[in-house]
PDB file of C-alpha atoms and ligand atoms in Angstrom:
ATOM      1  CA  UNK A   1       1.492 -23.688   7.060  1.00  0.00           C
ATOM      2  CA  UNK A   2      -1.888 -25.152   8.352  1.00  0.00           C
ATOM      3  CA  UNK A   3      -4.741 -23.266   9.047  1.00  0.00           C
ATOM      4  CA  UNK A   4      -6.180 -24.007  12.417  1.00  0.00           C
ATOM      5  CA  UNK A   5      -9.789 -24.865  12.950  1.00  0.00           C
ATOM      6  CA  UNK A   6     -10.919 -21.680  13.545  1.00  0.00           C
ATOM      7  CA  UNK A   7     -13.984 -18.847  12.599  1.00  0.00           C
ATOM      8  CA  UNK A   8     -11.459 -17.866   9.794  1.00  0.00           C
ATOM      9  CA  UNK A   9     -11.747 -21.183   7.955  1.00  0.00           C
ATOM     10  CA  UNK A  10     -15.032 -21.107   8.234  1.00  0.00           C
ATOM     11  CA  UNK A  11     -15.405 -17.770   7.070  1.00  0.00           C
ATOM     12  CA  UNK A  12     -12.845 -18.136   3.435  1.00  0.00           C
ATOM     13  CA  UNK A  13     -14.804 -21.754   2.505  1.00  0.00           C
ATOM     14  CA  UNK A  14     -18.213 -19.244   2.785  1.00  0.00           C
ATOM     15  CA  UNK A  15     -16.131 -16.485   0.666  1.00  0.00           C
ATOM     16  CA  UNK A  16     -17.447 -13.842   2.088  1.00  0.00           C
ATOM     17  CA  UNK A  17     -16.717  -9.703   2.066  1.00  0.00           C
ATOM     18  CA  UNK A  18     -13.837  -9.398   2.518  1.00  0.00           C
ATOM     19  CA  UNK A  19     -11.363  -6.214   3.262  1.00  0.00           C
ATOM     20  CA  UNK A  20      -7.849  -5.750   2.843  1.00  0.00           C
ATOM     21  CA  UNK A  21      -5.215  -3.474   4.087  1.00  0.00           C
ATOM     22  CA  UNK A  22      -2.268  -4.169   2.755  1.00  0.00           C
ATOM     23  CA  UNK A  23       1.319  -2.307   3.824  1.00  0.00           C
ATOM     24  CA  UNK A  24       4.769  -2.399   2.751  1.00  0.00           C
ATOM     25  CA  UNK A  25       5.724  -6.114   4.102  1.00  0.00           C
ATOM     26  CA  UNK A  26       3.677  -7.583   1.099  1.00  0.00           C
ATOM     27  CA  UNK A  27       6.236  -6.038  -1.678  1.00  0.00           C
ATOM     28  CA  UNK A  28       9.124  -7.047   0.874  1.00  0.00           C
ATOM     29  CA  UNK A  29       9.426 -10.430  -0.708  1.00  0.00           C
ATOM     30  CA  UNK A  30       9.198  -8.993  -4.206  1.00  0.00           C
ATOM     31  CA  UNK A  31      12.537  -6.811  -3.164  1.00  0.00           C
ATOM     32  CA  UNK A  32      10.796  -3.433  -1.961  1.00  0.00           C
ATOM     33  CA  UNK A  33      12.186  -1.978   0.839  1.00  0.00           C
ATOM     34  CA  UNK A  34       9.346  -1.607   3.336  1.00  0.00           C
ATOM     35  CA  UNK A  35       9.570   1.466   5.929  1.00  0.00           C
ATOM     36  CA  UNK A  36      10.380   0.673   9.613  1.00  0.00           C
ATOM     37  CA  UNK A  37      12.112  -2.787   9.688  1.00  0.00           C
ATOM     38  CA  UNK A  38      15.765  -2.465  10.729  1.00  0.00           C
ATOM     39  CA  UNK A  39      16.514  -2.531   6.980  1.00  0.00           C
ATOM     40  CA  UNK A  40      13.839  -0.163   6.206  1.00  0.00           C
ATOM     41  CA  UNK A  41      13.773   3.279   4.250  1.00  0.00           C
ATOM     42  CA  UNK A  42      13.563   5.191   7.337  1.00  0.00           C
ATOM     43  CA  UNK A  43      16.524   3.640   8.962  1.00  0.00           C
ATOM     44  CA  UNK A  44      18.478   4.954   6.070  1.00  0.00           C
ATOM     45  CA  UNK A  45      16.625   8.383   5.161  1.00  0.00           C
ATOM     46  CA  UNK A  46      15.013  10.746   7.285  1.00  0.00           C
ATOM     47  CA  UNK A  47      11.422  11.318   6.035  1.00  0.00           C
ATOM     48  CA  UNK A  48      11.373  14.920   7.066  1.00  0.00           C
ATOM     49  CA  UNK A  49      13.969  15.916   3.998  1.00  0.00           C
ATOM     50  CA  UNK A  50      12.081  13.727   1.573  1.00  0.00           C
ATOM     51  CA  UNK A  51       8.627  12.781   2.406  1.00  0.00           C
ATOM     52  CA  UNK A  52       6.906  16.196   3.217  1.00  0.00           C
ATOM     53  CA  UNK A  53       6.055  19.013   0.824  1.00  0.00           C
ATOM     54  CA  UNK A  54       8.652  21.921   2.821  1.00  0.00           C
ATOM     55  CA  UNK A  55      10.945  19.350   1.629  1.00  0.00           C
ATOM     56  CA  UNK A  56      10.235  19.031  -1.495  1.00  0.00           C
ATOM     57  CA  UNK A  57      10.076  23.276  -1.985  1.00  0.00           C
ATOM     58  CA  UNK A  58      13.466  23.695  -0.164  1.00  0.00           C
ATOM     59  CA  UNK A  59      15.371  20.726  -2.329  1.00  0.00           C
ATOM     60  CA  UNK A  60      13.123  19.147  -5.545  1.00  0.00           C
ATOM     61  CA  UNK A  61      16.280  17.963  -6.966  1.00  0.00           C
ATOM     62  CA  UNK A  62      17.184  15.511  -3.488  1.00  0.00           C
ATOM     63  CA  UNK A  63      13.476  14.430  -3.434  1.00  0.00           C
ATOM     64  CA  UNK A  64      12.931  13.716  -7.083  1.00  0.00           C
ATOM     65  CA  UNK A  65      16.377  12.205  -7.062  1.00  0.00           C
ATOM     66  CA  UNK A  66      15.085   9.655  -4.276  1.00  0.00           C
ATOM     67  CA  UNK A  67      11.925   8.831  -6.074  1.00  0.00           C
ATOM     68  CA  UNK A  68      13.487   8.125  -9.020  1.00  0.00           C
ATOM     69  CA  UNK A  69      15.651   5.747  -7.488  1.00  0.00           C
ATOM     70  CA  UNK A  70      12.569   4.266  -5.832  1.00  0.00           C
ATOM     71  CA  UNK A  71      10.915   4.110  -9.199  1.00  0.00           C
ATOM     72  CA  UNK A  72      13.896   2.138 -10.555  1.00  0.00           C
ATOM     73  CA  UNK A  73      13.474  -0.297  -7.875  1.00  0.00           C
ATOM     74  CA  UNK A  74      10.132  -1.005  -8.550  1.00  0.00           C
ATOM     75  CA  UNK A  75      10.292  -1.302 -12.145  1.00  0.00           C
ATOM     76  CA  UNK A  76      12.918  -4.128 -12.194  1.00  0.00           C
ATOM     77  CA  UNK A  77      10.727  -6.266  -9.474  1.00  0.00           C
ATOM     78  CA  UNK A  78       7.727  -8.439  -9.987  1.00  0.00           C
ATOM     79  CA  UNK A  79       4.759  -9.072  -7.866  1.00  0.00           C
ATOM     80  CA  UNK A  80       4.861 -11.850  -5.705  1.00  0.00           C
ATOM     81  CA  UNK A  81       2.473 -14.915  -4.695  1.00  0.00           C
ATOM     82  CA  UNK A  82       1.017 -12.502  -1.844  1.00  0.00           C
ATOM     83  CA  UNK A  83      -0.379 -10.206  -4.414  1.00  0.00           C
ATOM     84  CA  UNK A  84      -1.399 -12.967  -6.920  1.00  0.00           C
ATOM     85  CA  UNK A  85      -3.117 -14.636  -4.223  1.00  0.00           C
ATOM     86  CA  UNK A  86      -5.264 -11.290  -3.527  1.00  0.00           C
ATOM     87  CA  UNK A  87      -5.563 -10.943  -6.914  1.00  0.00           C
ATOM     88  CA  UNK A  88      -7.649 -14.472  -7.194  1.00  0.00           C
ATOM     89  CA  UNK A  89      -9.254 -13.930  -4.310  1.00  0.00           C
ATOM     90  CA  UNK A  90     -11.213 -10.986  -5.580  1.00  0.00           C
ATOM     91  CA  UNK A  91     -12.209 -12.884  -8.566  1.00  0.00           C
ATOM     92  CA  UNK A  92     -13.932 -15.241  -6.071  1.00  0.00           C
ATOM     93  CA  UNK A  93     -15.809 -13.172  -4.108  1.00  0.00           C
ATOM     94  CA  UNK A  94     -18.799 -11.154  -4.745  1.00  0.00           C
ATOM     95  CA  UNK A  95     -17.524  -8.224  -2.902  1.00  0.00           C
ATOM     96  CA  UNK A  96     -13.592  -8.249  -2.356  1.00  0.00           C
ATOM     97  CA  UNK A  97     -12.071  -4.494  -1.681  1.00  0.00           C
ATOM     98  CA  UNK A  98      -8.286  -4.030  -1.606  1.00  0.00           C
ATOM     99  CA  UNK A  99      -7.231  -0.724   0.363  1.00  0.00           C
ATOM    100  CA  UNK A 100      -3.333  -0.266   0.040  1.00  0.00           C
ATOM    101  CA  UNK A 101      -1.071   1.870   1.362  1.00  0.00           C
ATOM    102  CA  UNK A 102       1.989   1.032  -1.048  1.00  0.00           C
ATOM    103  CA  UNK A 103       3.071   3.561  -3.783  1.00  0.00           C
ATOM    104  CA  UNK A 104       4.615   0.489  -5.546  1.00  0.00           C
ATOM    105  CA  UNK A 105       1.970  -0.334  -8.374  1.00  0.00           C
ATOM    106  CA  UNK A 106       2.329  -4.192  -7.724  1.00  0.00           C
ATOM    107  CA  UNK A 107      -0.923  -5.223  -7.192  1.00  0.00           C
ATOM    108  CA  UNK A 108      -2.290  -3.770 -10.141  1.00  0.00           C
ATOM    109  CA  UNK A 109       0.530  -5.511 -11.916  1.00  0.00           C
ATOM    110  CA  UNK A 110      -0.681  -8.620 -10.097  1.00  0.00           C
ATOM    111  CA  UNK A 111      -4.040  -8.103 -11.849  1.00  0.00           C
ATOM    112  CA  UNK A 112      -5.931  -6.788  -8.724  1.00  0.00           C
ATOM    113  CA  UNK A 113      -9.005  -5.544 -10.326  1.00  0.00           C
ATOM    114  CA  UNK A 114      -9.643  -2.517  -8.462  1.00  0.00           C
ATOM    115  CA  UNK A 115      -7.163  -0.953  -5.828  1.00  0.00           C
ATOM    116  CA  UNK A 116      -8.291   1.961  -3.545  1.00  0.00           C
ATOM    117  CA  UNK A 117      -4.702   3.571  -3.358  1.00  0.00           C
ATOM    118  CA  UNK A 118      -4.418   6.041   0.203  1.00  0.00           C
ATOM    119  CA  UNK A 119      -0.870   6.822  -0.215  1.00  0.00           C
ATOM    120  CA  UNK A 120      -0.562   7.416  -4.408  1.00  0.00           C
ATOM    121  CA  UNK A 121       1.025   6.172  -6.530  1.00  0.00           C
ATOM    122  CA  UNK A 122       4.888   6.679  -7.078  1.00  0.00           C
ATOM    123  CA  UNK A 123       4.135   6.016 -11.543  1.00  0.00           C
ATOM    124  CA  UNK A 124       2.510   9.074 -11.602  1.00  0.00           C
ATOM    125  CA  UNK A 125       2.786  13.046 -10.738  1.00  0.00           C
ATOM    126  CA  UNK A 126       1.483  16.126 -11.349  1.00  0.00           C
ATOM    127  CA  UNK A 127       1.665  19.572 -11.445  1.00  0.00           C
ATOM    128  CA  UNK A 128       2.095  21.744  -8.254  1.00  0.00           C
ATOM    129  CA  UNK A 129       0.324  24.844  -9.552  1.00  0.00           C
ATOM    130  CA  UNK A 130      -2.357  23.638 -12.025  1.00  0.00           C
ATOM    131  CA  UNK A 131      -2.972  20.172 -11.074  1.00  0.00           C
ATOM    132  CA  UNK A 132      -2.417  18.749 -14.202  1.00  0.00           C
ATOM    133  CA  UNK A 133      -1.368  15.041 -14.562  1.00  0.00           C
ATOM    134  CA  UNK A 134       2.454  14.708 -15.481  1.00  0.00           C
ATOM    135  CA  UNK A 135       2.993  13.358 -19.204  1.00  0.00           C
ATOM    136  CA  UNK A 136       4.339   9.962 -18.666  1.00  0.00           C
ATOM    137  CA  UNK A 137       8.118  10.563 -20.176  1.00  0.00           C
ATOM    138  CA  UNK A 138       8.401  13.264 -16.796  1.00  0.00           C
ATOM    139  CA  UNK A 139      10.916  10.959 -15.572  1.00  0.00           C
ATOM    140  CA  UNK A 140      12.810  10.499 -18.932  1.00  0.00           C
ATOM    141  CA  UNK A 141      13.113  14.456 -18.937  1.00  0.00           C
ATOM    142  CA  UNK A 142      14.840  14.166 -15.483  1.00  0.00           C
ATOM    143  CA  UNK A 143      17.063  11.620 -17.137  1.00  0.00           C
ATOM    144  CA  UNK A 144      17.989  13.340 -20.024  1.00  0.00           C
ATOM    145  CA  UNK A 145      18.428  16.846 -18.853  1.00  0.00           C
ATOM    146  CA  UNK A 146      19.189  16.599 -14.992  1.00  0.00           C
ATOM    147  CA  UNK A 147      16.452  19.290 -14.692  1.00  0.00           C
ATOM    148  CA  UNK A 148      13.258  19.528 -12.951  1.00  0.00           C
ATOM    149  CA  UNK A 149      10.319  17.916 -15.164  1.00  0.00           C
ATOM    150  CA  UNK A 150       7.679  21.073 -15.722  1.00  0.00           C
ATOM    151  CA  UNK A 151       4.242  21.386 -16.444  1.00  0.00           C
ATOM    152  CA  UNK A 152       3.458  21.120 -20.356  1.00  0.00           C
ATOM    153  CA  UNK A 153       0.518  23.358 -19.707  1.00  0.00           C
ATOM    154  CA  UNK A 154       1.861  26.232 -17.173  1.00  0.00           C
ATOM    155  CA  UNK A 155       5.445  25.008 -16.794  1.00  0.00           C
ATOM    156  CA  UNK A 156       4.707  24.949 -13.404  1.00  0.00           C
ATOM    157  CA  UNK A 157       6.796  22.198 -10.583  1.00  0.00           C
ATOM    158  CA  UNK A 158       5.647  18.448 -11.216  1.00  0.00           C
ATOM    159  CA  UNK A 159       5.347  16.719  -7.690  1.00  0.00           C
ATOM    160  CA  UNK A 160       5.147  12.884  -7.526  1.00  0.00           C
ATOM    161  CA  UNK A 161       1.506  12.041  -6.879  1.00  0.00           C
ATOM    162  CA  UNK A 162       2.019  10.291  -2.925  1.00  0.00           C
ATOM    163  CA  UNK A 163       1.022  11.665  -0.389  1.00  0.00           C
ATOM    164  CA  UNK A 164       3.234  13.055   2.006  1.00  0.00           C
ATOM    165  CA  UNK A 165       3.687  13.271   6.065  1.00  0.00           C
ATOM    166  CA  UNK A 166       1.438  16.246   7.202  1.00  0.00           C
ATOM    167  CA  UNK A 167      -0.735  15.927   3.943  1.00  0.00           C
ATOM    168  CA  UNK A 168      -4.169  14.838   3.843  1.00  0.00           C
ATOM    169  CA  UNK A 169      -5.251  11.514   2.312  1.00  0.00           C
ATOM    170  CA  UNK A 170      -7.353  11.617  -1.145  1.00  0.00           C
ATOM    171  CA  UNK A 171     -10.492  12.015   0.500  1.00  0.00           C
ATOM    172  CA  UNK A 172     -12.821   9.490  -2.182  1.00  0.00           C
ATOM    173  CA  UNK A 173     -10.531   6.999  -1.455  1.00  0.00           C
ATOM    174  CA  UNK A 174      -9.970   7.209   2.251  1.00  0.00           C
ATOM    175  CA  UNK A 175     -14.458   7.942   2.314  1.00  0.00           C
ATOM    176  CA  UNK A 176     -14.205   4.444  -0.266  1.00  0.00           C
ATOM    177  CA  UNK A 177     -11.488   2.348   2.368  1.00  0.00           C
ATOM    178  CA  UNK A 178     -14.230   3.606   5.293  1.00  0.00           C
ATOM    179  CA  UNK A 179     -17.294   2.205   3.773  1.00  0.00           C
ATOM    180  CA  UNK A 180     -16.012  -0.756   2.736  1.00  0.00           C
ATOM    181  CA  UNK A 181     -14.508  -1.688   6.317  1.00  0.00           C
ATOM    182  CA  UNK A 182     -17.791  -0.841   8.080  1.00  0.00           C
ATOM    183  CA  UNK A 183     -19.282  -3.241   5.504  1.00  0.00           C
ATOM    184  CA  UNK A 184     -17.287  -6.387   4.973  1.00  0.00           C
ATOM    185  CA  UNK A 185     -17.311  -9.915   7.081  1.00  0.00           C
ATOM    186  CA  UNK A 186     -13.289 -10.184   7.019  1.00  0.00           C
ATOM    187  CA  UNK A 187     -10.450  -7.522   7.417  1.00  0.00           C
ATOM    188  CA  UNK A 188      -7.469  -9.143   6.397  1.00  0.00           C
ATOM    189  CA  UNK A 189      -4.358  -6.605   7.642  1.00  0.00           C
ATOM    190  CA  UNK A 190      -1.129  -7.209   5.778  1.00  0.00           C
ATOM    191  CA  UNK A 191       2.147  -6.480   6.141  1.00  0.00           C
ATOM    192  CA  UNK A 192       1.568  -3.257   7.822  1.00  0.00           C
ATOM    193  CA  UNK A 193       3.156  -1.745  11.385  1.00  0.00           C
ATOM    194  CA  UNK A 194      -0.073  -0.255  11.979  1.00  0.00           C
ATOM    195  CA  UNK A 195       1.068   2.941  12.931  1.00  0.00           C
ATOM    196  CA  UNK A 196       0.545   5.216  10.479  1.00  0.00           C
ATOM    197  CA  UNK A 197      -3.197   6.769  10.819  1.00  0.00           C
ATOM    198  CA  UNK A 198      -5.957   7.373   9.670  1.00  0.00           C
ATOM    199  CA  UNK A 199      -4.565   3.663   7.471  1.00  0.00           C
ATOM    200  CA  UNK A 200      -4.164   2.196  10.799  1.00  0.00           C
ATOM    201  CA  UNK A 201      -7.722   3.061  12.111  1.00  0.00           C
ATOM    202  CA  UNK A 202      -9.625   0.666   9.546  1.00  0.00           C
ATOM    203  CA  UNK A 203      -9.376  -2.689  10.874  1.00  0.00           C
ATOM    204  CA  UNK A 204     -10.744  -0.641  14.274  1.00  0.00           C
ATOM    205  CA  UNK A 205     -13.633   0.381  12.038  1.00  0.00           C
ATOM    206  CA  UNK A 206     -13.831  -3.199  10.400  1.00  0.00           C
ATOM    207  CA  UNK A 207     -13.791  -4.250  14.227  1.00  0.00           C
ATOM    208  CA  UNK A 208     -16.350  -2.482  15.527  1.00  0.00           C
ATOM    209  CA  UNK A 209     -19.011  -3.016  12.709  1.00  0.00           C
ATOM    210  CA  UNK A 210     -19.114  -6.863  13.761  1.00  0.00           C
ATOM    211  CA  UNK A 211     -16.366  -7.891  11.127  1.00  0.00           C
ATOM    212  CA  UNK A 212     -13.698 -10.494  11.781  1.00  0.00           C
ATOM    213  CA  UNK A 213      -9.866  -9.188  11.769  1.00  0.00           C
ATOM    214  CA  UNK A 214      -6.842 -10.980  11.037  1.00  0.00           C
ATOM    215  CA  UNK A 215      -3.512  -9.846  10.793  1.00  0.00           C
ATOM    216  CA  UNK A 216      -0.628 -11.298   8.748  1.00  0.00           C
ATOM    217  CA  UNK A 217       2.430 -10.066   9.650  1.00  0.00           C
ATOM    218  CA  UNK A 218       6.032 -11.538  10.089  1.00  0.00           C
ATOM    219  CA  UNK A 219       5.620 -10.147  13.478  1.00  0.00           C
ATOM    220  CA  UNK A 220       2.944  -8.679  15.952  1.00  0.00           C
ATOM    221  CA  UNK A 221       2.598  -5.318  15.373  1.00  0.00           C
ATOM    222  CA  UNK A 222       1.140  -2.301  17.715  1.00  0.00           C
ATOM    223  CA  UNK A 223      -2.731  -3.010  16.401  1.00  0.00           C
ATOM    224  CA  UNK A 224      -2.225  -6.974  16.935  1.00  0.00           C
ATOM    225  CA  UNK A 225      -4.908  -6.248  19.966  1.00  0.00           C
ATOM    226  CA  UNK A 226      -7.468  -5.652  18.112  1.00  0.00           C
ATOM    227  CA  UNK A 227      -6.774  -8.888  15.900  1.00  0.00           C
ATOM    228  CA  UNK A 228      -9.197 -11.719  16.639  1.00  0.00           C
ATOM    229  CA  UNK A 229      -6.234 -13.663  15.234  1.00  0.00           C
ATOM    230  CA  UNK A 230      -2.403 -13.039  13.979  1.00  0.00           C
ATOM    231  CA  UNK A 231      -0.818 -14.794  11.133  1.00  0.00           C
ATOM    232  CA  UNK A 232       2.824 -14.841  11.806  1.00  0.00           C
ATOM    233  CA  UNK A 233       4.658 -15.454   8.638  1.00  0.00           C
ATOM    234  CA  UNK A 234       5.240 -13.699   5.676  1.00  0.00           C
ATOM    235  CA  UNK A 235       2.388 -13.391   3.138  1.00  0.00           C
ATOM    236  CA  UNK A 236       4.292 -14.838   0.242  1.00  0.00           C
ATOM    237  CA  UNK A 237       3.027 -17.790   2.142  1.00  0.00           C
ATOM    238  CA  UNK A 238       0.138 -17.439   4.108  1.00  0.00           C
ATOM    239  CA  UNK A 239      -1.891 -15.755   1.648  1.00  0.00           C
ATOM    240  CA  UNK A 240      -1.950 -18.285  -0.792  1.00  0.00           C
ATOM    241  CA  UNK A 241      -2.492 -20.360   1.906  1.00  0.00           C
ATOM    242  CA  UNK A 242      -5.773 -18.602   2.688  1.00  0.00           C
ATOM    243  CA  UNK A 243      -6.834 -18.317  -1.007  1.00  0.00           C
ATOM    244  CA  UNK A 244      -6.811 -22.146  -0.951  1.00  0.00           C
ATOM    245  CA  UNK A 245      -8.933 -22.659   1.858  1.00  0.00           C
ATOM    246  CA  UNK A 246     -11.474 -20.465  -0.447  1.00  0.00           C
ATOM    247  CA  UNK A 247     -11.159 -23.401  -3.032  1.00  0.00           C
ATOM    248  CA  UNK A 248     -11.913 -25.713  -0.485  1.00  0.00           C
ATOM    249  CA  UNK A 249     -14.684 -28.394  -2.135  1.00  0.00           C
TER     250      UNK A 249
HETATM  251  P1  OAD B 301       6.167  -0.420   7.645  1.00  0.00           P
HETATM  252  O1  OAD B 301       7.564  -0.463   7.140  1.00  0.00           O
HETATM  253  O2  OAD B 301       5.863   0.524   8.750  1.00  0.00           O
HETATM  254  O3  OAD B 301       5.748  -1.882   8.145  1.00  0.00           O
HETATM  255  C1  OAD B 301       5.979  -3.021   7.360  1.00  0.00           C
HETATM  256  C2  OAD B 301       5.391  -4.198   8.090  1.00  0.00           C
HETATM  257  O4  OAD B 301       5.506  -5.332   7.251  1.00  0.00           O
HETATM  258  C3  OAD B 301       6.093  -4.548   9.408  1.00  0.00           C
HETATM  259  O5  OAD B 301       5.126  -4.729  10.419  1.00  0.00           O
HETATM  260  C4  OAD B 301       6.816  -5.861   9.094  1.00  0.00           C
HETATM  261  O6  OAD B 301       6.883  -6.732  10.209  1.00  0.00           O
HETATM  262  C5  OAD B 301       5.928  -6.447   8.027  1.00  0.00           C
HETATM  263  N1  OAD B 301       6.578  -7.368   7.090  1.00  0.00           N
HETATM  264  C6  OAD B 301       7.837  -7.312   6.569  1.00  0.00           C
HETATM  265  N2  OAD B 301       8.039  -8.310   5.690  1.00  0.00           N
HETATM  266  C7  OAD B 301       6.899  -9.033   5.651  1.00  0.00           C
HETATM  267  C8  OAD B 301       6.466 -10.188   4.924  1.00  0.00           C
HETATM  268  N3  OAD B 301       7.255 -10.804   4.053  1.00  0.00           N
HETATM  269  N4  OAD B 301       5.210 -10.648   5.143  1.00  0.00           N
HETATM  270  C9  OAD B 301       4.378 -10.035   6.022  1.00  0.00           C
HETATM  271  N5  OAD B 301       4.723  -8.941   6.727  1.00  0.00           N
HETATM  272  C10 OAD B 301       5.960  -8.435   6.554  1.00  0.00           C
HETATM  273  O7  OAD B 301       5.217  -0.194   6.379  1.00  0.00           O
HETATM  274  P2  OAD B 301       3.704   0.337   6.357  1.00  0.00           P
HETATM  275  O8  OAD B 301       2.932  -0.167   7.508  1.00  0.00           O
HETATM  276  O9  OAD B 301       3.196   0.091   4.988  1.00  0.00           O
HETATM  277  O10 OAD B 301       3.604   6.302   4.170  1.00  0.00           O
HETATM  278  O11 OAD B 301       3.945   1.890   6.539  1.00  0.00           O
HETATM  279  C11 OAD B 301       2.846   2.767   6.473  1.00  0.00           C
HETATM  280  C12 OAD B 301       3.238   4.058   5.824  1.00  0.00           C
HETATM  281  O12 OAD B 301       4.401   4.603   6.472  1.00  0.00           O
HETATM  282  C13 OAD B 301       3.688   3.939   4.370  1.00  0.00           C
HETATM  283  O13 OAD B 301       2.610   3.904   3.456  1.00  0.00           O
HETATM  284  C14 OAD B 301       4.500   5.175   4.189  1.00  0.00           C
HETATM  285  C15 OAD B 301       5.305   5.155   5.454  1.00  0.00           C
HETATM  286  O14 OAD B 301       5.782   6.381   5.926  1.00  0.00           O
HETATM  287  C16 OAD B 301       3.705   7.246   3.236  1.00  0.00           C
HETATM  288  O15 OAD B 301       4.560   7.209   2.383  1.00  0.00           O
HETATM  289  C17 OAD B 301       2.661   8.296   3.339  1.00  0.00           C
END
C-alpha cells in the first residue's frame, strides 16, 4: 500500500503529536474476536447476560465462565505488526499517546510504553465489596475448584476489572484520553466501529481542536465523516506502512 501525497505524509515525516484510538479490529489479525463484525462476539452472545453488572449478580458463574474463555484466547495469541508498529512509533515521537479500548493486553505485550486503557483490562479483577485488586492465581482458583474466586481480604465477589455497558469509564483515564486529543496534531482511529461513546467522541474532540484525523479501518465506519481521510485496509498493514513514512530520510 502507497501512501498518497497528502497532509498525512507530510505530517508522519514531521513526527508530530500524535493520538491513537485503537478498537477491537487491531487484535483481529492477532486472532481476537472483535465485537460487531458478522463473526463478532455479539453476533454470538448477547451482551446484556454478560457484559453488565445485573448480569454478573444474577449469574457470576456464566460471566466468569465467558471471561475465562476470553482470557484463554488471549493468552495463546501474540501481538501483531499493527501493535508493533504503534509501539515504534511512540519511541519516535516526543509526545505519542495510545488510548485503547481493548481489554486484550496486546499492546503492552507489544511494548507500548504507556497505554491509557478506557475499557480495563480483562488480566486483572477485583473485589466487588472492598475494592481490592484480585491476587493474580484468581483464575487458577476458578480452575481448580469450579468456585467463585473471593476476596483474600473480606472474601467478598471478585469482578473482572472491564468496564461494563451502563458503567462509567475510569474517570483519570477517560480526563487523560480528553486532554491528549484536544492536544495532539494527528488522531489516528483504528480498528474501531465508532459507536460506542464517550470512546467514539475523541477523534470529534481531536477534530475540533485543529488536529488532523485519519481512520484505518477495513471498512468505513459511522464516524468516517469526520475523517479528513480513511485508510481502508487492515492495520496489520497500513500501520507499518505509516510508521515507515516516519523513517522517511
Ligand atoms: P467493534 O467490533 O465494534 O469494531 C471493530 C472494527 O474493527 C470494525 O469497524 C471493523 O471493520 C474493524 N476491523 C476488523 N478487522 C480489522 C483489521 N484487520 N484492521 C482494521 N480494522 C479492522 O469493536 P470496537 O469498536 O472496539 O466495549 O468496540 C467498542 C466497544 O464495544 C468495545 O470496547 C466493547 C464493545 O462492547 C466494552 O467491552 C465496554
Amino acid at each position: 500500500m502507497e501512501l498518497k501525497d497528502s497532509p498525512l505524509k507530510d505530517l508522519l515525516r514531521r513526527r508530530p503529536r500524535i493520538c491513537v484510538l485503537s478498537g477491537a479490529g487491531i487484535s483481529a489479525e492477532s486472532g481476537v474476536p472483535t465485537f460487531r463484525d458478522p463473526d463478532g462476539l455479539w453476533a454470538k452472545f448477547k451482551p446484556e447476560e454478560l457484559a453488565n453488572f445485573q448480569a454478573f449478580i444474577n449469574n457470576p458463574e456464566l460471566v466468569w465462565s465467558w471471561y475465562q474463555h476470553r482470557i484463554e484466547v488471549i493468552r495463546k495469541v501474540k501481538p501483531n505488526p499493527g501493535h508493533f508498529a504503534l509501539a515504534e512509533m511512540a519511541k519516535l515521537c516526543t509526545e505519542f499517546t495510545l488510548v485503547t479500548q481493548n481489554v486484550d493486553n496486546l499492546h503492552q505485550r507489544a511494548g507500548q510504553p504507556e497505554v491509557i486503557e478506557l475499557h480495563g483490562n480483562i488480566e486483572r479483577a477485583y473485589c466487588l465489596d472492598c475494592n481490592t485488586p484480585a491476587a493474580a492465581d484468581h483464575l487458577e482458583k476458578l480452575d481448580e475448584n469450579q468456585r467463585l474466586p473471593r476476596c483474600t481480604e473480606c472474601n467478598g465477589m471478585i469482578r473482572p476489572d472491564v468496564v461494563w455497558f451502563g458503567e462509567m469509564l475510569p474517570e483519570e483515564s477517560l480526563r487523560r484520553a480528553e486532554n491528549s486529543a484536544q492536544n495532539c496534531e494527528l488522531f489516528l482511529c483504528v480498528g474501531t466501529s465508532g459507536v460506542v461513546f464517550p470512546a467514539a467522541s475523541l477523534p470529534f474532540l481531536a477534530k475540533e481542536n485543529g488536529a488532523y484525523v485519519v481512520e484505518i479501518n477495513r471498512q468505513h465506519t459511522e464516524i468516517s465523516h469526520v475523517m479528513h481521510e480513511t485508510l481502508i485496509g487492515p492495520s496489520g498493514e497500513i500501520l507499518p506502512r505509516l510508521l515507515a513514512e516516519m523513517n522517511h530520510p
